[in-house]
Short mmCIF file of C-alpha atoms and ligand atoms in Angstrom, two decimals:
data_model
loop_
_atom_site.label_atom_id
_atom_site.label_comp_id
_atom_site.label_asym_id
_atom_site.label_seq_id
_atom_site.Cartn_x
_atom_site.Cartn_y
_atom_site.Cartn_z
CA MET A 1 -30.43 -10.48 -16.25
CA ILE A 2 -28.15 -9.21 -18.92
CA HIS A 3 -28.16 -11.56 -21.86
CA SER A 4 -26.65 -9.11 -24.36
CA ARG A 5 -24.40 -5.65 -24.72
CA ILE A 6 -27.78 -3.87 -25.11
CA ASP A 7 -29.35 -5.00 -21.94
CA LEU A 8 -26.12 -2.92 -20.15
CA THR A 9 -28.51 0.65 -20.96
CA SER A 10 -30.98 -0.97 -18.34
CA VAL A 11 -28.62 -1.94 -15.01
CA ARG A 12 -30.20 -0.22 -12.28
CA ARG A 13 -26.99 -0.80 -9.74
CA VAL A 14 -23.56 -0.91 -10.46
CA VAL A 15 -20.56 -1.88 -8.40
CA ILE A 16 -17.44 0.12 -9.71
CA LYS A 17 -13.99 -1.32 -8.68
CA ILE A 18 -11.02 0.92 -9.45
CA GLY A 19 -7.40 -0.99 -8.96
CA SER A 20 -4.48 0.73 -7.27
CA SER A 21 -2.61 1.15 -10.47
CA LEU A 22 -4.89 3.52 -11.76
CA LEU A 23 -5.44 6.04 -8.64
CA ALA A 24 -1.52 6.04 -7.50
CA ASP A 25 1.91 6.42 -8.66
CA PRO A 26 5.28 6.63 -7.36
CA GLU A 27 6.04 9.78 -8.79
CA HIS A 28 2.71 11.42 -7.96
CA GLY A 29 1.22 9.74 -5.09
CA ILE A 30 -2.47 9.87 -5.27
CA ARG A 31 -3.87 10.68 -8.87
CA GLN A 32 -6.58 13.40 -8.34
CA ASP A 33 -7.16 14.10 -12.10
CA VAL A 34 -7.41 10.73 -12.27
CA ILE A 35 -10.03 10.53 -9.67
CA ASP A 36 -11.75 13.56 -10.79
CA ARG A 37 -11.90 12.59 -14.61
CA LEU A 38 -13.75 8.97 -13.45
CA VAL A 39 -16.26 10.54 -10.81
CA ASP A 40 -17.47 12.82 -13.85
CA GLU A 41 -18.09 10.02 -15.99
CA LEU A 42 -19.23 8.49 -12.58
CA GLN A 43 -21.60 11.65 -12.01
CA THR A 44 -23.22 11.15 -15.55
CA VAL A 45 -24.18 7.06 -14.55
CA MET A 46 -25.77 8.46 -11.39
CA GLN A 47 -27.84 11.29 -13.19
CA ASP A 48 -28.87 8.58 -15.30
CA GLY A 49 -30.82 7.05 -12.35
CA LYS A 50 -28.15 4.18 -11.75
CA ASP A 51 -27.39 3.78 -8.00
CA ILE A 52 -23.33 2.80 -7.78
CA VAL A 53 -21.00 1.83 -5.16
CA ILE A 54 -17.28 2.45 -5.53
CA VAL A 55 -14.92 -0.17 -4.49
CA THR A 56 -11.69 1.51 -4.34
CA SER A 57 -7.85 -0.25 -3.61
CA GLY A 58 -5.17 2.24 -3.13
CA SER A 59 -4.84 2.91 0.33
CA VAL A 60 -1.41 1.24 0.71
CA ALA A 61 -0.17 2.51 -2.32
CA ILE A 62 -0.36 5.63 -1.07
CA GLY A 63 1.06 4.95 2.38
CA ARG A 64 3.68 3.36 0.38
CA VAL A 65 4.81 6.60 -1.51
CA ARG A 66 3.59 9.20 1.69
CA LEU A 67 6.61 7.16 3.78
CA ASP A 68 8.39 6.64 0.23
CA TRP A 69 8.23 2.83 1.44
CA LEU A 70 8.77 2.28 -2.61
CA ASP A 71 11.54 0.17 -3.08
CA ARG A 72 11.03 -3.22 -0.85
CA GLU A 73 8.53 -5.59 0.05
CA LEU A 74 6.59 -4.42 2.87
CA SER A 75 5.75 -6.76 5.95
CA VAL A 76 1.79 -7.15 7.48
CA HIS A 77 2.46 -4.52 9.70
CA GLU A 78 3.66 -2.17 7.62
CA LYS A 79 1.37 -2.47 4.42
CA GLN A 80 -1.25 -2.49 7.57
CA ALA A 81 0.32 1.15 8.66
CA ALA A 82 0.41 2.01 4.73
CA ALA A 83 -3.23 1.46 4.31
CA ALA A 84 -4.05 3.89 7.84
CA ILE A 85 -2.00 6.88 5.86
CA GLY A 86 -3.55 6.09 2.77
CA GLN A 87 -6.91 5.25 3.22
CA PRO A 88 -8.02 9.04 4.41
CA GLN A 89 -6.07 10.52 1.94
CA LEU A 90 -7.83 8.40 -0.96
CA MET A 91 -11.13 9.44 0.79
CA GLN A 92 -10.66 12.91 0.90
CA ALA A 93 -10.14 12.56 -2.85
CA TYR A 94 -12.96 11.25 -3.76
CA ALA A 95 -15.01 13.98 -1.54
CA LYS A 96 -13.41 16.76 -3.11
CA ALA A 97 -13.93 15.09 -6.87
CA PHE A 98 -17.54 14.39 -5.86
CA ALA A 99 -18.54 17.80 -4.10
CA ARG A 100 -17.79 19.60 -7.64
CA HIS A 101 -21.12 17.86 -8.48
CA GLY A 102 -22.50 18.54 -5.25
CA ARG A 103 -22.30 15.15 -4.01
CA VAL A 104 -21.37 13.52 -0.92
CA VAL A 105 -19.20 10.06 -0.02
CA ALA A 106 -19.53 7.84 2.36
CA GLN A 107 -16.69 5.67 3.67
CA MET A 108 -17.74 1.86 4.10
CA LEU A 109 -14.24 -0.56 5.46
CA LEU A 110 -15.45 -3.95 5.32
CA THR A 111 -13.61 -7.52 6.64
CA LYS A 112 -14.53 -10.71 5.13
CA ASP A 113 -16.01 -11.87 9.08
CA ASP A 114 -17.90 -8.81 8.67
CA LEU A 115 -19.70 -10.66 5.60
CA ARG A 116 -19.88 -14.01 7.33
CA ASN A 117 -21.96 -12.56 9.82
CA ARG A 118 -25.39 -12.25 8.45
CA ARG A 119 -26.28 -9.54 10.82
CA ARG A 120 -23.71 -7.19 10.10
CA TYR A 121 -24.34 -8.42 6.20
CA LEU A 122 -27.44 -7.16 6.16
CA ASN A 123 -26.18 -4.09 7.90
CA ALA A 124 -23.73 -3.51 5.62
CA SER A 125 -26.75 -4.01 3.05
CA ASN A 126 -29.04 -1.58 4.61
CA THR A 127 -26.70 1.07 4.76
CA SER A 128 -26.01 1.19 1.58
CA GLU A 129 -29.78 1.10 0.48
CA THR A 130 -30.23 4.20 3.04
CA LEU A 131 -27.15 6.01 1.49
CA PHE A 132 -28.46 5.26 -2.23
CA SER A 133 -31.96 6.75 -1.14
CA VAL A 134 -30.16 10.30 -0.25
CA GLY A 135 -27.85 10.32 -3.35
CA VAL A 136 -24.55 10.11 -1.53
CA VAL A 137 -22.09 7.32 -3.10
CA PRO A 138 -20.87 4.92 -0.65
CA VAL A 139 -16.66 4.45 -1.18
CA VAL A 140 -15.80 0.84 0.14
CA ASN A 141 -12.43 -0.51 0.93
CA GLU A 142 -11.14 -3.61 3.12
CA ASN A 143 -10.75 -2.21 6.13
CA ASP A 144 -6.68 -3.21 6.00
CA THR A 145 -5.72 -2.42 9.09
CA VAL A 146 -7.45 -5.17 11.27
CA VAL A 147 -7.28 -7.98 8.77
CA VAL A 148 -4.69 -11.17 8.79
CA SER A 149 -4.53 -13.43 5.86
CA GLU A 150 -7.47 -15.44 7.21
CA ILE A 151 -9.84 -12.68 7.46
CA LYS A 152 -9.14 -11.33 4.23
CA PHE A 153 -10.70 -10.85 0.98
CA GLY A 154 -7.61 -11.40 -0.71
CA ASP A 155 -8.03 -8.56 -2.93
CA ASN A 156 -10.34 -5.85 -4.27
CA ASP A 157 -11.91 -7.42 -7.22
CA ASN A 158 -12.91 -10.46 -4.82
CA LEU A 159 -14.42 -7.85 -2.17
CA GLY A 160 -15.94 -6.27 -5.57
CA ALA A 161 -17.61 -9.27 -6.10
CA LEU A 162 -19.14 -10.17 -2.70
CA VAL A 163 -19.85 -6.13 -2.58
CA SER A 164 -22.20 -6.70 -5.50
CA LEU A 165 -23.88 -9.21 -3.92
CA VAL A 166 -24.35 -7.18 -0.67
CA ILE A 167 -26.06 -4.40 -2.31
CA ASP A 168 -28.01 -6.55 -5.35
CA ALA A 169 -26.10 -5.23 -8.41
CA ASP A 170 -26.75 -5.77 -11.75
CA LEU A 171 -23.33 -5.45 -12.61
CA LEU A 172 -19.52 -5.12 -11.66
CA VAL A 173 -17.34 -3.18 -13.76
CA MET A 174 -13.56 -3.29 -13.14
CA LEU A 175 -11.56 -0.73 -13.83
CA THR A 176 -8.05 -1.39 -14.89
CA ASP A 177 -4.81 -0.12 -16.54
CA VAL A 178 -5.61 -2.70 -19.63
CA GLU A 179 -8.30 -2.75 -22.24
CA GLY A 180 -10.01 -6.19 -21.12
CA LEU A 181 -8.57 -9.96 -21.22
CA TYR A 182 -6.52 -10.71 -24.34
CA ASP A 183 -5.94 -13.77 -25.95
CA ARG A 184 -1.86 -13.11 -25.25
CA ASN A 185 -0.40 -10.65 -23.34
CA PRO A 186 -0.52 -7.09 -25.48
CA ASP A 187 2.74 -6.30 -23.52
CA LYS A 188 4.85 -8.87 -25.48
CA HIS A 189 2.29 -9.53 -28.63
CA PRO A 190 1.20 -6.31 -30.58
CA ASP A 191 -1.41 -8.62 -32.61
CA ALA A 192 -2.89 -10.03 -29.13
CA ASN A 193 -6.73 -9.56 -29.45
CA ARG A 194 -9.00 -8.44 -26.97
CA ILE A 195 -11.59 -11.10 -26.14
CA SER A 196 -15.15 -9.39 -26.48
CA GLU A 197 -17.31 -11.66 -24.64
CA ILE A 198 -17.36 -14.79 -22.35
CA TYR A 199 -20.22 -16.43 -21.80
CA GLN A 200 -18.51 -19.41 -19.81
CA LEU A 201 -15.20 -18.86 -18.12
CA GLU A 202 -13.00 -22.09 -19.07
CA GLU A 203 -9.64 -23.19 -18.57
CA LYS A 204 -8.51 -21.10 -21.54
CA HIS A 205 -9.68 -18.23 -20.32
CA GLU A 206 -7.25 -18.67 -17.16
CA THR A 207 -4.16 -19.33 -19.52
CA MET A 208 -4.49 -16.22 -20.88
CA ALA A 209 -4.84 -14.10 -18.01
CA GLY A 210 -1.50 -15.82 -17.03
CA ASP A 211 -0.45 -13.95 -13.44
CA ALA A 212 0.37 -10.70 -15.30
CA GLY A 213 -0.58 -7.95 -12.58
CA SER A 214 0.75 -4.37 -12.21
CA SER A 215 3.42 -3.81 -9.40
CA PHE A 216 1.54 -1.75 -7.25
CA GLY A 217 -2.28 -3.64 -6.81
CA THR A 218 -2.35 -6.65 -5.91
CA GLY A 219 -4.95 -8.03 -8.27
CA GLY A 220 -4.06 -9.13 -11.90
CA MET A 221 -6.20 -10.42 -14.75
CA ALA A 222 -6.28 -14.12 -12.95
CA SER A 223 -8.15 -12.34 -9.69
CA LYS A 224 -10.11 -10.34 -12.49
CA LEU A 225 -11.45 -13.77 -13.52
CA SER A 226 -11.69 -15.11 -10.68
CA ALA A 227 -14.16 -12.24 -9.38
CA ALA A 228 -15.85 -12.53 -12.58
CA ARG A 229 -16.77 -16.17 -11.94
CA VAL A 230 -17.91 -15.57 -8.05
CA ALA A 231 -20.53 -12.65 -9.96
CA THR A 232 -21.52 -14.07 -12.52
CA ARG A 233 -22.36 -16.97 -10.92
CA ALA A 234 -24.79 -15.61 -8.39
CA GLY A 235 -26.50 -13.75 -11.69
CA VAL A 236 -24.64 -10.27 -11.50
CA ALA A 237 -22.70 -9.80 -15.02
CA ALA A 238 -19.36 -8.22 -14.74
CA ALA A 239 -16.90 -6.36 -16.91
CA ILE A 240 -13.25 -5.60 -17.47
CA ILE A 241 -12.63 -1.88 -18.97
CA SER A 242 -9.68 0.62 -19.05
CA GLY A 243 -9.67 2.97 -16.12
CA LYS A 244 -7.07 4.55 -18.30
CA LYS A 245 -9.45 5.45 -21.41
CA GLU A 246 -11.62 8.25 -21.59
CA GLY A 247 -15.42 7.43 -21.30
CA ALA A 248 -14.98 3.66 -21.65
CA LEU A 249 -17.20 3.70 -19.11
CA THR A 250 -20.12 5.39 -20.64
CA ARG A 251 -19.48 3.81 -23.74
CA LEU A 252 -19.77 -0.13 -21.49
CA LEU A 253 -23.14 1.21 -20.04
CA THR A 254 -24.45 2.37 -23.75
CA GLY A 255 -24.12 -1.32 -25.11
CA GLU A 256 -20.97 -0.73 -27.11
CA ASP A 257 -18.01 -3.02 -27.86
CA GLU A 258 -15.89 -1.92 -24.57
CA GLY A 259 -13.63 -4.45 -22.57
CA THR A 260 -14.41 -8.08 -21.60
CA LEU A 261 -17.91 -8.37 -20.59
CA PHE A 262 -18.74 -11.45 -18.71
CA PHE A 263 -22.27 -12.94 -18.98
CA CYS A 264 -23.74 -15.02 -16.48
CA GLY A 265 -23.87 -18.83 -16.57
CA ILE A 266 -26.65 -21.22 -16.67
CA ASP A 267 -25.96 -22.83 -13.60
CA LEU A 268 -26.48 -20.08 -11.26
CA GLN A 269 -26.16 -20.44 -7.57
CA THR A 270 -28.67 -19.36 -5.39
CA ARG A 271 -27.49 -16.55 -2.63
CA ARG A 272 -27.59 -19.06 -0.05
CA LYS A 273 -25.20 -21.27 -1.82
CA HIS A 274 -23.26 -18.35 -2.92
CA TRP A 275 -22.84 -17.64 1.08
CA ILE A 276 -21.59 -21.22 1.82
CA SER A 277 -19.14 -21.43 -1.16
CA GLU A 278 -17.49 -17.87 -0.82
CA LEU A 279 -18.09 -16.90 2.87
CA LEU A 280 -18.28 -19.14 5.11
CA LYS A 281 -15.10 -20.63 6.67
CA SER A 282 -14.40 -24.59 6.67
CA ALA A 283 -14.46 -25.93 10.26
CA GLY A 284 -13.86 -29.70 9.41
CA GLU A 285 -13.50 -32.36 6.51
CA ILE A 286 -15.84 -35.64 5.97
CA HIS A 287 -14.13 -37.81 3.16
CA ILE A 288 -16.41 -39.87 1.34
CA ASP A 289 -15.66 -42.80 -0.72
CA LEU A 290 -16.65 -43.11 -4.62
CA GLY A 291 -20.31 -43.65 -4.62
CA ALA A 292 -21.07 -41.14 -2.47
CA SER A 293 -18.98 -38.91 -4.69
CA THR A 294 -20.96 -40.22 -7.73
CA ALA A 295 -24.25 -39.22 -5.93
CA VAL A 296 -23.23 -36.19 -4.97
CA GLN A 297 -21.69 -34.69 -7.93
CA GLU A 298 -23.27 -36.69 -10.76
CA HIS A 299 -27.23 -36.68 -9.44
CA GLY A 300 -27.37 -34.01 -7.13
CA CYS A 301 -28.27 -36.24 -4.04
CA SER A 302 -27.76 -34.87 -0.45
CA LEU A 303 -24.40 -36.78 1.47
CA LEU A 304 -25.72 -39.66 3.82
CA PRO A 305 -23.69 -41.04 6.54
CA VAL A 306 -23.51 -44.86 4.53
CA GLY A 307 -20.70 -43.04 2.16
CA VAL A 308 -18.58 -41.76 4.86
CA VAL A 309 -15.60 -42.98 5.25
CA ALA A 310 -13.79 -40.79 7.78
CA VAL A 311 -14.07 -37.34 10.02
CA ASP A 312 -11.45 -34.58 10.48
CA GLY A 313 -11.96 -31.82 12.94
CA VAL A 314 -14.66 -30.78 15.77
CA PHE A 315 -17.43 -29.15 14.21
CA ASP A 316 -20.99 -28.69 15.39
CA LYS A 317 -24.22 -28.81 14.03
CA GLY A 318 -24.71 -26.36 11.20
CA ASP A 319 -20.82 -25.58 10.66
CA CYS A 320 -19.49 -25.70 6.83
CA VAL A 321 -17.19 -28.54 6.17
CA GLU A 322 -15.41 -29.43 3.28
CA ILE A 323 -16.52 -32.51 1.26
CA ILE A 324 -13.77 -35.00 0.10
CA GLY A 325 -13.88 -37.08 -2.78
CA PRO A 326 -11.24 -40.29 -3.67
CA ASP A 327 -9.76 -37.59 -5.84
CA GLY A 328 -9.84 -34.76 -3.64
CA LYS A 329 -11.99 -31.94 -2.57
CA ILE A 330 -15.36 -32.39 -4.47
CA GLY A 331 -17.76 -29.44 -2.30
CA ARG A 332 -18.80 -28.26 0.83
CA GLY A 333 -21.75 -27.96 2.62
CA LEU A 334 -23.87 -27.25 6.03
CA CYS A 335 -23.45 -30.19 8.27
CA ASN A 336 -26.78 -31.56 10.19
CA TYR A 337 -24.62 -33.83 12.72
CA THR A 338 -21.33 -32.84 14.94
CA ALA A 339 -18.18 -34.35 13.94
CA GLU A 340 -18.61 -36.74 17.10
CA GLU A 341 -21.78 -37.98 16.23
CA ILE A 342 -20.64 -38.39 12.21
CA ARG A 343 -18.00 -40.55 13.43
CA LYS A 344 -20.92 -42.93 15.19
CA ILE A 345 -22.63 -43.01 12.47
CA MET A 346 -20.13 -43.12 9.12
CA GLY A 347 -20.53 -46.05 6.83
CA LYS A 348 -24.16 -46.79 8.48
CA SER A 349 -27.64 -46.56 6.66
CA SER A 350 -29.60 -43.53 7.57
CA SER A 351 -32.13 -45.85 9.15
CA GLU A 352 -29.38 -46.85 11.87
CA ILE A 353 -29.08 -43.10 12.88
CA GLU A 354 -31.67 -43.31 15.70
CA THR A 355 -30.49 -46.28 16.97
CA ILE A 356 -27.26 -45.25 17.31
CA LEU A 357 -27.44 -41.69 18.36
CA GLY A 358 -30.77 -42.18 20.15
CA TYR A 359 -32.48 -39.37 17.82
CA ARG A 360 -32.61 -38.69 13.94
CA ASP A 361 -33.82 -34.89 13.08
CA PHE A 362 -32.12 -35.60 9.45
CA THR A 363 -31.68 -38.46 7.25
CA SER A 364 -28.90 -37.00 5.75
CA LEU A 365 -25.63 -35.39 6.57
CA ILE A 366 -25.56 -32.47 4.07
CA HIS A 367 -28.43 -31.82 2.39
CA ARG A 368 -28.45 -30.83 -1.39
CA ASP A 369 -29.79 -27.21 -0.94
CA ASN A 370 -27.32 -26.53 1.84
CA LEU A 371 -24.19 -27.96 -0.83
CA VAL A 372 -22.09 -26.58 -3.31
CA LEU A 373 -20.01 -28.32 -5.44
CA SER A 374 -16.70 -26.94 -6.18
CA ASP A 375 -16.24 -25.24 -9.30
CA ILE A 376 -14.84 -27.11 -11.71
CA LEU A 377 -13.88 -25.09 -14.87
CA LYS A 378 -14.61 -26.22 -18.38
CA PRO A 379 -11.96 -27.19 -20.89
CA SER A 380 -11.96 -25.32 -23.61
CA GLU A 381 -14.26 -25.52 -26.36
CA ASP A 382 -15.82 -22.80 -28.32
CA HIS A 383 -19.53 -21.19 -27.50
CA PRO A 384 -21.42 -19.65 -30.38
CA GLY A 385 -21.79 -15.96 -30.20
CA GLY A 386 -18.57 -15.36 -27.73
CA GLN A 387 -15.55 -16.97 -26.38
N1 LIG B 1 -7.62 -2.84 0.32
C1 LIG B 1 -6.10 -2.84 -0.86
C2 LIG B 1 -5.62 -1.35 -0.82
O1 LIG B 1 -6.31 0.00 -0.58
C3 LIG B 1 -5.78 -3.22 -2.31
C4 LIG B 1 -6.11 -4.55 -2.19
C5 LIG B 1 -6.05 -4.42 -3.97
O2 LIG B 1 -5.67 -4.00 -4.86
O3 LIG B 1 -6.65 -5.65 -4.20
O4 LIG B 1 -4.76 -1.03 -1.07
#
């Protein structure tokens, strides 16, 4: 795991997320010159024995330019059409750039539904392993032409964080058009300072990120922080660096003070918990009282029927449900009983389950190993050795 910048010299596998604002602009459309320059740097990284996966944005932006759909909001279907036009152009540009180094690229288009499905998740992982073994570069994007909002990753920063788990990466690098996270908006405040290292994401960082983003992509700094949170909780370090600055990636990977680096926290989630918190769709809600809420949140207990006050929705055993305390959502988890069964045993002690339902497979409704608490950002407080 990465504990200091110098550890970056020994990463094995890196996800490189490249934002739309770097890859396309209204005047040139696709920026082959930028792609060539970034690919030259990636080639050096690969020659150093590291595996890389590119998570690329840009298909919608390139399609927009191609169709001259520039000065207006696009409908969902127009964006999907633009993506269908831009994606092959994007792949061609990567293929051309890597061909100069004798390398082949492979396209992987994913949806959130693909990664929710365990078998497809493993297929994506096995495909990438096979591509690494033959020195081919996987280039991933969201399969924009088929997704609607419920099954969208949201933005490619989030996709990058999830891909870093699929391929078991050590590091997620987000290349963008600024040099990292600043304590104030650097466009408005010339004396703004770059935050070099973050050990624990806090509210103050979210405030610094604001909602600044380029009009050409969907991300912005807030979505990069959110991706960094997802990655670091699962044990993958994350970095935001400039994709405009020549050599920034090389400097980052040689341990120099480049961009903003996010270290993995101490409250690491297992891959299983990560799966529950980031990928599964919720099928219903279990409302619990204060006692149960304290037991779950503060003592790490499993959720028992006795603390349940209401159940919303129709769900089956094994489904993912949200847990709602008196003050709102406190977490989510995989349920051991159906919604109908919980309605019968709620408020009762676990010893009564068998009498009421006629069987008892589990004493808890949600075992603590299958329960993930909501991520609550810590209030600002300075950490030794970083921000
Ligand atoms: N998948 C989108 C595209 O290729 C990009 C989404 C994003 O930039 O976050 O245009």
